[in-house]
């Protein structure tokens, strides 16, 4: 049976000012408390300006939801106007930082090397990088999915000096599935996750078995359980559905239910 705890992260992207964020996370805390979601690690990634308010609510509500940042600077400090350093996020209680989300790669020209330097900065600053990888529709059509995933993951891992699987998360997010309503099938998600774990075996060795690999792209309460049913998919990175406390709780519940039935299954 797998010892990897499932992880579900909600990426709010460029949505919710800090007042709206307080409402959303207060409702989320209430709903998660009333749901049977033990055993699932949960986190939310609001915009930077909301982090402090969201963290206060989580503390007051005493609900176990990790604080996640959507991005961070590759630099630790200095003359980099507009940037936010990982140490600043860590001080606010941030646990995970996304590195190389496809929207950062696409709209803000983040290349593999920048993603690698960012992931390294996240580790240096005391947080856990969630390295996002995924192919575009064209790359998929051209049969280049594995080539792209391997290149992206190898680059990111190459930037880390000590590769400790417990201080790293990988998210497989096919670009064609993000925000399109067309999620990958559980079979495709499993094929990619197991391929990525194989790539991670290079630097991580047996540690790759402890690495959590998430799937992201058009996840909702209806498909969450099916998407984490395969062996190598250890959780979900959720965009749109994380903007509703009800929908996000349904995703977390779907994952919790699936893991409960996995635990009962003689197969695992
Ligand atoms: P989506 O976004 O769930 O809205 O498709 C996923 C993501 O970008 O992380």
PDB file of C-alpha atoms and ligand atoms in Angstrom:
ATOM      1  CA  UNK A   1       0.000   0.000   0.000  1.00  0.00           C
ATOM      2  CA  UNK A   2       1.244   3.470  -0.781  1.00  0.00           C
ATOM      3  CA  UNK A   3       2.556   5.529   2.116  1.00  0.00           C
ATOM      4  CA  UNK A   4       2.127   8.792   0.216  1.00  0.00           C
ATOM      5  CA  UNK A   5      -0.528  10.990   1.768  1.00  0.00           C
ATOM      6  CA  UNK A   6      -2.868  12.527  -0.784  1.00  0.00           C
ATOM      7  CA  UNK A   7      -2.513  16.257  -1.326  1.00  0.00           C
ATOM      8  CA  UNK A   8      -5.130  18.602  -2.791  1.00  0.00           C
ATOM      9  CA  UNK A   9      -4.144  22.184  -3.562  1.00  0.00           C
ATOM     10  CA  UNK A  10      -6.485  24.939  -4.708  1.00  0.00           C
ATOM     11  CA  UNK A  11      -4.956  27.542  -7.000  1.00  0.00           C
ATOM     12  CA  UNK A  12      -7.037  30.708  -6.902  1.00  0.00           C
ATOM     13  CA  UNK A  13      -4.936  32.374  -9.620  1.00  0.00           C
ATOM     14  CA  UNK A  14      -5.720  36.093 -10.103  1.00  0.00           C
ATOM     15  CA  UNK A  15      -9.036  35.972  -8.250  1.00  0.00           C
ATOM     16  CA  UNK A  16     -10.275  37.292  -4.886  1.00  0.00           C
ATOM     17  CA  UNK A  17      -9.035  40.418  -3.144  1.00  0.00           C
ATOM     18  CA  UNK A  18      -8.235  39.963   0.540  1.00  0.00           C
ATOM     19  CA  UNK A  19     -11.796  40.691   1.656  1.00  0.00           C
ATOM     20  CA  UNK A  20     -13.262  38.136  -0.745  1.00  0.00           C
ATOM     21  CA  UNK A  21     -10.513  35.725   0.288  1.00  0.00           C
ATOM     22  CA  UNK A  22     -11.562  35.959   3.929  1.00  0.00           C
ATOM     23  CA  UNK A  23     -15.120  35.039   2.978  1.00  0.00           C
ATOM     24  CA  UNK A  24     -14.036  32.150   0.795  1.00  0.00           C
ATOM     25  CA  UNK A  25     -11.621  30.612   3.265  1.00  0.00           C
ATOM     26  CA  UNK A  26     -14.026  31.054   6.184  1.00  0.00           C
ATOM     27  CA  UNK A  27     -16.679  29.102   4.300  1.00  0.00           C
ATOM     28  CA  UNK A  28     -14.111  26.544   3.230  1.00  0.00           C
ATOM     29  CA  UNK A  29     -13.001  26.004   6.837  1.00  0.00           C
ATOM     30  CA  UNK A  30     -16.604  25.465   7.853  1.00  0.00           C
ATOM     31  CA  UNK A  31     -17.305  22.996   5.077  1.00  0.00           C
ATOM     32  CA  UNK A  32     -14.074  21.042   5.496  1.00  0.00           C
ATOM     33  CA  UNK A  33     -14.735  20.718   9.198  1.00  0.00           C
ATOM     34  CA  UNK A  34     -18.114  19.183   8.441  1.00  0.00           C
ATOM     35  CA  UNK A  35     -16.755  16.817   5.790  1.00  0.00           C
ATOM     36  CA  UNK A  36     -15.133  13.418   6.234  1.00  0.00           C
ATOM     37  CA  UNK A  37     -11.755  14.306   4.767  1.00  0.00           C
ATOM     38  CA  UNK A  38      -9.277  12.946   7.302  1.00  0.00           C
ATOM     39  CA  UNK A  39      -6.039  11.730   5.789  1.00  0.00           C
ATOM     40  CA  UNK A  40      -5.993  14.242   2.947  1.00  0.00           C
ATOM     41  CA  UNK A  41      -3.532  17.151   3.063  1.00  0.00           C
ATOM     42  CA  UNK A  42      -5.195  20.320   1.771  1.00  0.00           C
ATOM     43  CA  UNK A  43      -3.795  23.710   0.769  1.00  0.00           C
ATOM     44  CA  UNK A  44      -4.928  26.936  -0.860  1.00  0.00           C
ATOM     45  CA  UNK A  45      -2.930  29.310  -3.057  1.00  0.00           C
ATOM     46  CA  UNK A  46      -4.439  32.802  -2.948  1.00  0.00           C
ATOM     47  CA  UNK A  47      -2.800  35.882  -4.469  1.00  0.00           C
ATOM     48  CA  UNK A  48       0.112  37.318  -2.433  1.00  0.00           C
ATOM     49  CA  UNK A  49      -1.956  40.171  -1.031  1.00  0.00           C
ATOM     50  CA  UNK A  50      -4.400  37.702   0.563  1.00  0.00           C
ATOM     51  CA  UNK A  51      -1.896  35.440   2.280  1.00  0.00           C
ATOM     52  CA  UNK A  52      -1.833  37.226   5.617  1.00  0.00           C
ATOM     53  CA  UNK A  53      -5.623  37.444   5.879  1.00  0.00           C
ATOM     54  CA  UNK A  54      -6.128  33.837   4.805  1.00  0.00           C
ATOM     55  CA  UNK A  55      -3.546  32.647   7.294  1.00  0.00           C
ATOM     56  CA  UNK A  56      -5.299  34.553  10.131  1.00  0.00           C
ATOM     57  CA  UNK A  57      -8.607  32.902   9.286  1.00  0.00           C
ATOM     58  CA  UNK A  58      -7.045  29.438   9.128  1.00  0.00           C
ATOM     59  CA  UNK A  59      -5.398  30.005  12.484  1.00  0.00           C
ATOM     60  CA  UNK A  60      -8.571  31.328  14.106  1.00  0.00           C
ATOM     61  CA  UNK A  61     -10.663  28.494  12.677  1.00  0.00           C
ATOM     62  CA  UNK A  62      -7.975  25.959  13.646  1.00  0.00           C
ATOM     63  CA  UNK A  63      -8.391  24.137  10.397  1.00  0.00           C
ATOM     64  CA  UNK A  64      -5.531  22.193   8.903  1.00  0.00           C
ATOM     65  CA  UNK A  65      -5.183  23.843   5.509  1.00  0.00           C
ATOM     66  CA  UNK A  66      -1.706  24.709   4.254  1.00  0.00           C
ATOM     67  CA  UNK A  67      -0.868  28.098   2.838  1.00  0.00           C
ATOM     68  CA  UNK A  68       0.471  27.980  -0.716  1.00  0.00           C
ATOM     69  CA  UNK A  69       1.980  30.722  -2.876  1.00  0.00           C
ATOM     70  CA  UNK A  70       1.379  30.760  -6.632  1.00  0.00           C
ATOM     71  CA  UNK A  71       4.875  31.939  -7.459  1.00  0.00           C
ATOM     72  CA  UNK A  72       8.022  33.380  -5.880  1.00  0.00           C
ATOM     73  CA  UNK A  73      11.166  35.146  -6.962  1.00  0.00           C
ATOM     74  CA  UNK A  74      14.214  33.129  -7.878  1.00  0.00           C
ATOM     75  CA  UNK A  75      16.179  35.795  -5.949  1.00  0.00           C
ATOM     76  CA  UNK A  76      16.542  35.834  -2.174  1.00  0.00           C
ATOM     77  CA  UNK A  77      16.699  39.626  -1.800  1.00  0.00           C
ATOM     78  CA  UNK A  78      17.953  42.774  -3.488  1.00  0.00           C
ATOM     79  CA  UNK A  79      17.068  45.212  -6.225  1.00  0.00           C
ATOM     80  CA  UNK A  80      14.312  43.242  -7.969  1.00  0.00           C
ATOM     81  CA  UNK A  81      11.330  45.577  -8.069  1.00  0.00           C
ATOM     82  CA  UNK A  82       7.997  43.839  -7.831  1.00  0.00           C
ATOM     83  CA  UNK A  83       9.354  40.478  -6.726  1.00  0.00           C
ATOM     84  CA  UNK A  84       8.433  38.521  -3.580  1.00  0.00           C
ATOM     85  CA  UNK A  85      11.099  36.391  -1.876  1.00  0.00           C
ATOM     86  CA  UNK A  86      10.493  32.897  -0.551  1.00  0.00           C
ATOM     87  CA  UNK A  87      11.780  33.869   2.915  1.00  0.00           C
ATOM     88  CA  UNK A  88       9.012  36.484   3.078  1.00  0.00           C
ATOM     89  CA  UNK A  89       6.445  33.847   2.197  1.00  0.00           C
ATOM     90  CA  UNK A  90       7.910  31.399   4.684  1.00  0.00           C
ATOM     91  CA  UNK A  91       7.646  34.008   7.420  1.00  0.00           C
ATOM     92  CA  UNK A  92       3.936  34.360   6.597  1.00  0.00           C
ATOM     93  CA  UNK A  93       3.450  30.639   7.123  1.00  0.00           C
ATOM     94  CA  UNK A  94       3.548  29.504   3.512  1.00  0.00           C
ATOM     95  CA  UNK A  95       4.363  25.789   3.154  1.00  0.00           C
ATOM     96  CA  UNK A  96       4.242  25.164  -0.608  1.00  0.00           C
ATOM     97  CA  UNK A  97       5.148  27.397  -3.552  1.00  0.00           C
ATOM     98  CA  UNK A  98       4.139  26.602  -7.136  1.00  0.00           C
ATOM     99  CA  UNK A  99       7.110  26.708  -9.499  1.00  0.00           C
ATOM    100  CA  UNK A 100       6.581  26.964 -13.230  1.00  0.00           C
ATOM    101  CA  UNK A 101       2.801  26.858 -13.524  1.00  0.00           C
ATOM    102  CA  UNK A 102       2.042  26.783 -17.253  1.00  0.00           C
ATOM    103  CA  UNK A 103       0.503  30.248 -17.042  1.00  0.00           C
ATOM    104  CA  UNK A 104       3.820  31.592 -15.679  1.00  0.00           C
ATOM    105  CA  UNK A 105       5.697  29.756 -18.425  1.00  0.00           C
ATOM    106  CA  UNK A 106       3.368  31.003 -21.138  1.00  0.00           C
ATOM    107  CA  UNK A 107       2.517  34.584 -20.181  1.00  0.00           C
ATOM    108  CA  UNK A 108       5.610  35.533 -18.190  1.00  0.00           C
ATOM    109  CA  UNK A 109       8.263  33.748 -20.220  1.00  0.00           C
ATOM    110  CA  UNK A 110       9.403  31.388 -17.510  1.00  0.00           C
ATOM    111  CA  UNK A 111      11.716  28.910 -19.168  1.00  0.00           C
ATOM    112  CA  UNK A 112      12.978  25.610 -17.753  1.00  0.00           C
ATOM    113  CA  UNK A 113      16.104  27.253 -16.308  1.00  0.00           C
ATOM    114  CA  UNK A 114      14.093  29.931 -14.499  1.00  0.00           C
ATOM    115  CA  UNK A 115      11.759  27.270 -13.137  1.00  0.00           C
ATOM    116  CA  UNK A 116      14.800  25.343 -11.896  1.00  0.00           C
ATOM    117  CA  UNK A 117      16.259  28.417 -10.193  1.00  0.00           C
ATOM    118  CA  UNK A 118      12.874  29.213  -8.666  1.00  0.00           C
ATOM    119  CA  UNK A 119      12.443  25.681  -7.325  1.00  0.00           C
ATOM    120  CA  UNK A 120      15.917  25.909  -5.811  1.00  0.00           C
ATOM    121  CA  UNK A 121      15.065  29.278  -4.234  1.00  0.00           C
ATOM    122  CA  UNK A 122      11.874  27.800  -2.786  1.00  0.00           C
ATOM    123  CA  UNK A 123      13.876  25.063  -1.091  1.00  0.00           C
ATOM    124  CA  UNK A 124      16.500  27.526   0.154  1.00  0.00           C
ATOM    125  CA  UNK A 125      13.780  29.693   1.627  1.00  0.00           C
ATOM    126  CA  UNK A 126      12.335  26.807   3.622  1.00  0.00           C
ATOM    127  CA  UNK A 127       9.247  26.002   1.533  1.00  0.00           C
ATOM    128  CA  UNK A 128       8.335  23.017  -0.620  1.00  0.00           C
ATOM    129  CA  UNK A 129       8.301  23.592  -4.386  1.00  0.00           C
ATOM    130  CA  UNK A 130       5.387  22.220  -6.410  1.00  0.00           C
ATOM    131  CA  UNK A 131       7.053  21.897  -9.802  1.00  0.00           C
ATOM    132  CA  UNK A 132       4.429  22.104 -12.546  1.00  0.00           C
ATOM    133  CA  UNK A 133       5.027  20.348 -15.856  1.00  0.00           C
ATOM    134  CA  UNK A 134       2.798  19.552 -18.800  1.00  0.00           C
ATOM    135  CA  UNK A 135       2.563  19.423 -22.553  1.00  0.00           C
ATOM    136  CA  UNK A 136       0.550  21.673 -24.851  1.00  0.00           C
ATOM    137  CA  UNK A 137      -2.128  20.356 -27.223  1.00  0.00           C
ATOM    138  CA  UNK A 138       0.297  20.626 -30.163  1.00  0.00           C
ATOM    139  CA  UNK A 139       3.047  18.776 -28.356  1.00  0.00           C
ATOM    140  CA  UNK A 140       0.593  16.049 -27.453  1.00  0.00           C
ATOM    141  CA  UNK A 141      -0.626  15.788 -31.031  1.00  0.00           C
ATOM    142  CA  UNK A 142       2.953  15.488 -32.233  1.00  0.00           C
ATOM    143  CA  UNK A 143       3.504  12.597 -29.818  1.00  0.00           C
ATOM    144  CA  UNK A 144       6.017  14.606 -27.782  1.00  0.00           C
ATOM    145  CA  UNK A 145       4.362  14.401 -24.352  1.00  0.00           C
ATOM    146  CA  UNK A 146       7.051  12.283 -22.703  1.00  0.00           C
ATOM    147  CA  UNK A 147       9.878  14.264 -24.261  1.00  0.00           C
ATOM    148  CA  UNK A 148       8.426  17.515 -22.881  1.00  0.00           C
ATOM    149  CA  UNK A 149       7.726  16.100 -19.426  1.00  0.00           C
ATOM    150  CA  UNK A 150      11.188  14.625 -19.167  1.00  0.00           C
ATOM    151  CA  UNK A 151      12.870  17.851 -20.251  1.00  0.00           C
ATOM    152  CA  UNK A 152      10.850  19.990 -17.842  1.00  0.00           C
ATOM    153  CA  UNK A 153      11.277  17.711 -14.841  1.00  0.00           C
ATOM    154  CA  UNK A 154      14.960  16.989 -15.423  1.00  0.00           C
ATOM    155  CA  UNK A 155      15.675  20.711 -15.634  1.00  0.00           C
ATOM    156  CA  UNK A 156      13.827  21.424 -12.381  1.00  0.00           C
ATOM    157  CA  UNK A 157      15.452  18.567 -10.494  1.00  0.00           C
ATOM    158  CA  UNK A 158      18.846  19.561 -11.844  1.00  0.00           C
ATOM    159  CA  UNK A 159      18.581  22.874 -10.004  1.00  0.00           C
ATOM    160  CA  UNK A 160      18.207  21.232  -6.594  1.00  0.00           C
ATOM    161  CA  UNK A 161      21.381  20.345  -4.758  1.00  0.00           C
ATOM    162  CA  UNK A 162      19.888  17.870  -2.320  1.00  0.00           C
ATOM    163  CA  UNK A 163      16.967  16.017  -3.740  1.00  0.00           C
ATOM    164  CA  UNK A 164      14.728  14.979  -0.938  1.00  0.00           C
ATOM    165  CA  UNK A 165      11.423  13.571  -2.147  1.00  0.00           C
ATOM    166  CA  UNK A 166       9.602  14.740   0.950  1.00  0.00           C
ATOM    167  CA  UNK A 167      10.504  18.347   0.225  1.00  0.00           C
ATOM    168  CA  UNK A 168       9.289  18.326  -3.341  1.00  0.00           C
ATOM    169  CA  UNK A 169       5.970  17.884  -5.136  1.00  0.00           C
ATOM    170  CA  UNK A 170       5.466  17.481  -8.881  1.00  0.00           C
ATOM    171  CA  UNK A 171       2.225  18.455 -10.608  1.00  0.00           C
ATOM    172  CA  UNK A 172       1.367  17.062 -14.025  1.00  0.00           C
ATOM    173  CA  UNK A 173      -0.796  19.705 -15.650  1.00  0.00           C
ATOM    174  CA  UNK A 174      -1.406  19.169 -19.361  1.00  0.00           C
ATOM    175  CA  UNK A 175      -1.858  22.672 -20.755  1.00  0.00           C
ATOM    176  CA  UNK A 176      -4.788  21.572 -22.938  1.00  0.00           C
ATOM    177  CA  UNK A 177      -6.704  20.477 -19.838  1.00  0.00           C
ATOM    178  CA  UNK A 178      -6.317  23.683 -17.833  1.00  0.00           C
ATOM    179  CA  UNK A 179      -9.502  25.720 -17.649  1.00  0.00           C
ATOM    180  CA  UNK A 180     -10.974  23.930 -20.669  1.00  0.00           C
ATOM    181  CA  UNK A 181     -13.427  21.578 -18.959  1.00  0.00           C
ATOM    182  CA  UNK A 182     -11.616  18.739 -20.702  1.00  0.00           C
ATOM    183  CA  UNK A 183      -9.657  16.881 -18.042  1.00  0.00           C
ATOM    184  CA  UNK A 184      -7.204  14.102 -18.836  1.00  0.00           C
ATOM    185  CA  UNK A 185      -8.561  10.594 -18.394  1.00  0.00           C
ATOM    186  CA  UNK A 186      -7.417   8.732 -15.271  1.00  0.00           C
ATOM    187  CA  UNK A 187      -5.417   6.454 -17.615  1.00  0.00           C
ATOM    188  CA  UNK A 188      -3.588   9.402 -19.193  1.00  0.00           C
ATOM    189  CA  UNK A 189      -2.969  10.982 -15.787  1.00  0.00           C
ATOM    190  CA  UNK A 190      -1.563   7.690 -14.498  1.00  0.00           C
ATOM    191  CA  UNK A 191       0.643   7.185 -17.555  1.00  0.00           C
ATOM    192  CA  UNK A 192       2.140  10.666 -17.145  1.00  0.00           C
ATOM    193  CA  UNK A 193       2.504  10.404 -13.353  1.00  0.00           C
ATOM    194  CA  UNK A 194       4.208   7.046 -13.548  1.00  0.00           C
ATOM    195  CA  UNK A 195       6.490   8.318 -16.329  1.00  0.00           C
ATOM    196  CA  UNK A 196       7.419  11.351 -14.191  1.00  0.00           C
ATOM    197  CA  UNK A 197       8.152   9.133 -11.191  1.00  0.00           C
ATOM    198  CA  UNK A 198      10.431   7.105 -13.450  1.00  0.00           C
ATOM    199  CA  UNK A 199      12.279  10.275 -14.522  1.00  0.00           C
ATOM    200  CA  UNK A 200      12.597  11.298 -10.861  1.00  0.00           C
ATOM    201  CA  UNK A 201      14.213   7.927 -10.090  1.00  0.00           C
ATOM    202  CA  UNK A 202      17.354   9.220 -11.821  1.00  0.00           C
ATOM    203  CA  UNK A 203      18.290  11.756  -9.141  1.00  0.00           C
ATOM    204  CA  UNK A 204      16.053  10.481  -6.340  1.00  0.00           C
ATOM    205  CA  UNK A 205      16.611   6.721  -6.592  1.00  0.00           C
ATOM    206  CA  UNK A 206      14.201   4.825  -4.367  1.00  0.00           C
ATOM    207  CA  UNK A 207      13.176   8.195  -2.922  1.00  0.00           C
ATOM    208  CA  UNK A 208      11.023   8.622  -6.017  1.00  0.00           C
ATOM    209  CA  UNK A 209       8.565   6.239  -4.384  1.00  0.00           C
ATOM    210  CA  UNK A 210       7.975   8.867  -1.718  1.00  0.00           C
ATOM    211  CA  UNK A 211       7.541  11.729  -4.215  1.00  0.00           C
ATOM    212  CA  UNK A 212       3.997  13.056  -4.495  1.00  0.00           C
ATOM    213  CA  UNK A 213       2.837  13.543  -8.060  1.00  0.00           C
ATOM    214  CA  UNK A 214      -0.388  15.516  -8.510  1.00  0.00           C
ATOM    215  CA  UNK A 215      -2.658  15.876 -11.503  1.00  0.00           C
ATOM    216  CA  UNK A 216      -4.193  19.227 -12.491  1.00  0.00           C
ATOM    217  CA  UNK A 217      -6.529  20.394 -15.262  1.00  0.00           C
ATOM    218  CA  UNK A 218     -10.336  20.728 -15.138  1.00  0.00           C
ATOM    219  CA  UNK A 219     -10.681  18.842 -11.874  1.00  0.00           C
ATOM    220  CA  UNK A 220     -14.078  18.952 -10.174  1.00  0.00           C
ATOM    221  CA  UNK A 221     -16.059  17.053  -7.575  1.00  0.00           C
ATOM    222  CA  UNK A 222     -17.282  14.586 -10.180  1.00  0.00           C
ATOM    223  CA  UNK A 223     -13.924  13.458 -11.560  1.00  0.00           C
ATOM    224  CA  UNK A 224     -11.668  13.906  -8.480  1.00  0.00           C
ATOM    225  CA  UNK A 225     -12.099  10.384  -7.105  1.00  0.00           C
ATOM    226  CA  UNK A 226     -11.472   8.729 -10.484  1.00  0.00           C
ATOM    227  CA  UNK A 227      -8.402  10.849 -11.152  1.00  0.00           C
ATOM    228  CA  UNK A 228      -6.648   9.832  -7.924  1.00  0.00           C
ATOM    229  CA  UNK A 229      -7.669   6.174  -8.174  1.00  0.00           C
ATOM    230  CA  UNK A 230      -4.540   5.130 -10.149  1.00  0.00           C
ATOM    231  CA  UNK A 231      -1.432   4.186  -8.166  1.00  0.00           C
ATOM    232  CA  UNK A 232       0.868   7.021  -9.174  1.00  0.00           C
ATOM    233  CA  UNK A 233      -1.497   9.988  -8.865  1.00  0.00           C
ATOM    234  CA  UNK A 234      -1.188  11.284  -5.310  1.00  0.00           C
ATOM    235  CA  UNK A 235      -3.499  14.255  -5.370  1.00  0.00           C
ATOM    236  CA  UNK A 236      -4.803  17.181  -7.348  1.00  0.00           C
ATOM    237  CA  UNK A 237      -4.023  20.783  -8.232  1.00  0.00           C
ATOM    238  CA  UNK A 238      -7.350  22.507  -8.678  1.00  0.00           C
ATOM    239  CA  UNK A 239      -8.013  25.844 -10.387  1.00  0.00           C
ATOM    240  CA  UNK A 240     -11.577  26.901 -11.158  1.00  0.00           C
ATOM    241  CA  UNK A 241     -13.259  24.543  -8.708  1.00  0.00           C
ATOM    242  CA  UNK A 242     -11.196  25.939  -5.825  1.00  0.00           C
ATOM    243  CA  UNK A 243     -12.987  29.293  -6.108  1.00  0.00           C
ATOM    244  CA  UNK A 244     -16.117  27.777  -4.607  1.00  0.00           C
ATOM    245  CA  UNK A 245     -15.895  26.399  -1.062  1.00  0.00           C
ATOM    246  CA  UNK A 246     -18.576  23.892  -1.928  1.00  0.00           C
ATOM    247  CA  UNK A 247     -16.911  22.682  -5.139  1.00  0.00           C
ATOM    248  CA  UNK A 248     -13.458  22.484  -3.545  1.00  0.00           C
ATOM    249  CA  UNK A 249     -14.812  20.545  -0.576  1.00  0.00           C
ATOM    250  CA  UNK A 250     -16.430  18.140  -3.052  1.00  0.00           C
ATOM    251  CA  UNK A 251     -13.008  17.582  -4.655  1.00  0.00           C
ATOM    252  CA  UNK A 252     -11.329  16.936  -1.299  1.00  0.00           C
ATOM    253  CA  UNK A 253     -14.173  14.611  -0.287  1.00  0.00           C
ATOM    254  CA  UNK A 254     -13.847  12.721  -3.582  1.00  0.00           C
ATOM    255  CA  UNK A 255     -10.156  12.146  -2.880  1.00  0.00           C
ATOM    256  CA  UNK A 256     -10.776  11.105   0.741  1.00  0.00           C
ATOM    257  CA  UNK A 257     -13.466   8.633  -0.351  1.00  0.00           C
ATOM    258  CA  UNK A 258     -11.221   7.170  -3.002  1.00  0.00           C
ATOM    259  CA  UNK A 259      -8.341   6.642  -0.573  1.00  0.00           C
ATOM    260  CA  UNK A 260     -10.671   5.012   1.936  1.00  0.00           C
ATOM    261  CA  UNK A 261     -11.841   2.530  -0.666  1.00  0.00           C
ATOM    262  CA  UNK A 262      -8.229   2.028  -1.835  1.00  0.00           C
ATOM    263  CA  UNK A 263      -7.248   1.141   1.717  1.00  0.00           C
ATOM    264  CA  UNK A 264      -9.991  -1.472   1.784  1.00  0.00           C
ATOM    265  CA  UNK A 265      -9.044  -2.882  -1.595  1.00  0.00           C
ATOM    266  CA  UNK A 266      -7.004  -6.120  -1.386  1.00  0.00           C
ATOM    267  CA  UNK A 267      -5.145  -4.973  -4.521  1.00  0.00           C
ATOM    268  CA  UNK A 268      -3.194  -2.317  -2.589  1.00  0.00           C
TER     269      UNK A 268
HETATM  270  P1  LIG B   1      -8.338  24.343 -13.734  1.00  0.00           P
HETATM  271  O1  LIG B   1      -6.856  24.877 -13.467  1.00  0.00           O
HETATM  272  O2  LIG B   1      -8.686  23.396 -12.605  1.00  0.00           O
HETATM  273  O3  LIG B   1      -9.202  25.571 -13.743  1.00  0.00           O
HETATM  274  O4  LIG B   1      -8.329  23.638 -15.040  1.00  0.00           O
HETATM  275  C1  LIG B   1      -5.854  24.025 -12.977  1.00  0.00           C
HETATM  276  C2  LIG B   1      -4.578  24.785 -12.752  1.00  0.00           C
HETATM  277  O5  LIG B   1      -4.222  25.670 -13.541  1.00  0.00           O
HETATM  278  O6  LIG B   1      -3.857  24.529 -11.759  1.00  0.00           O
END
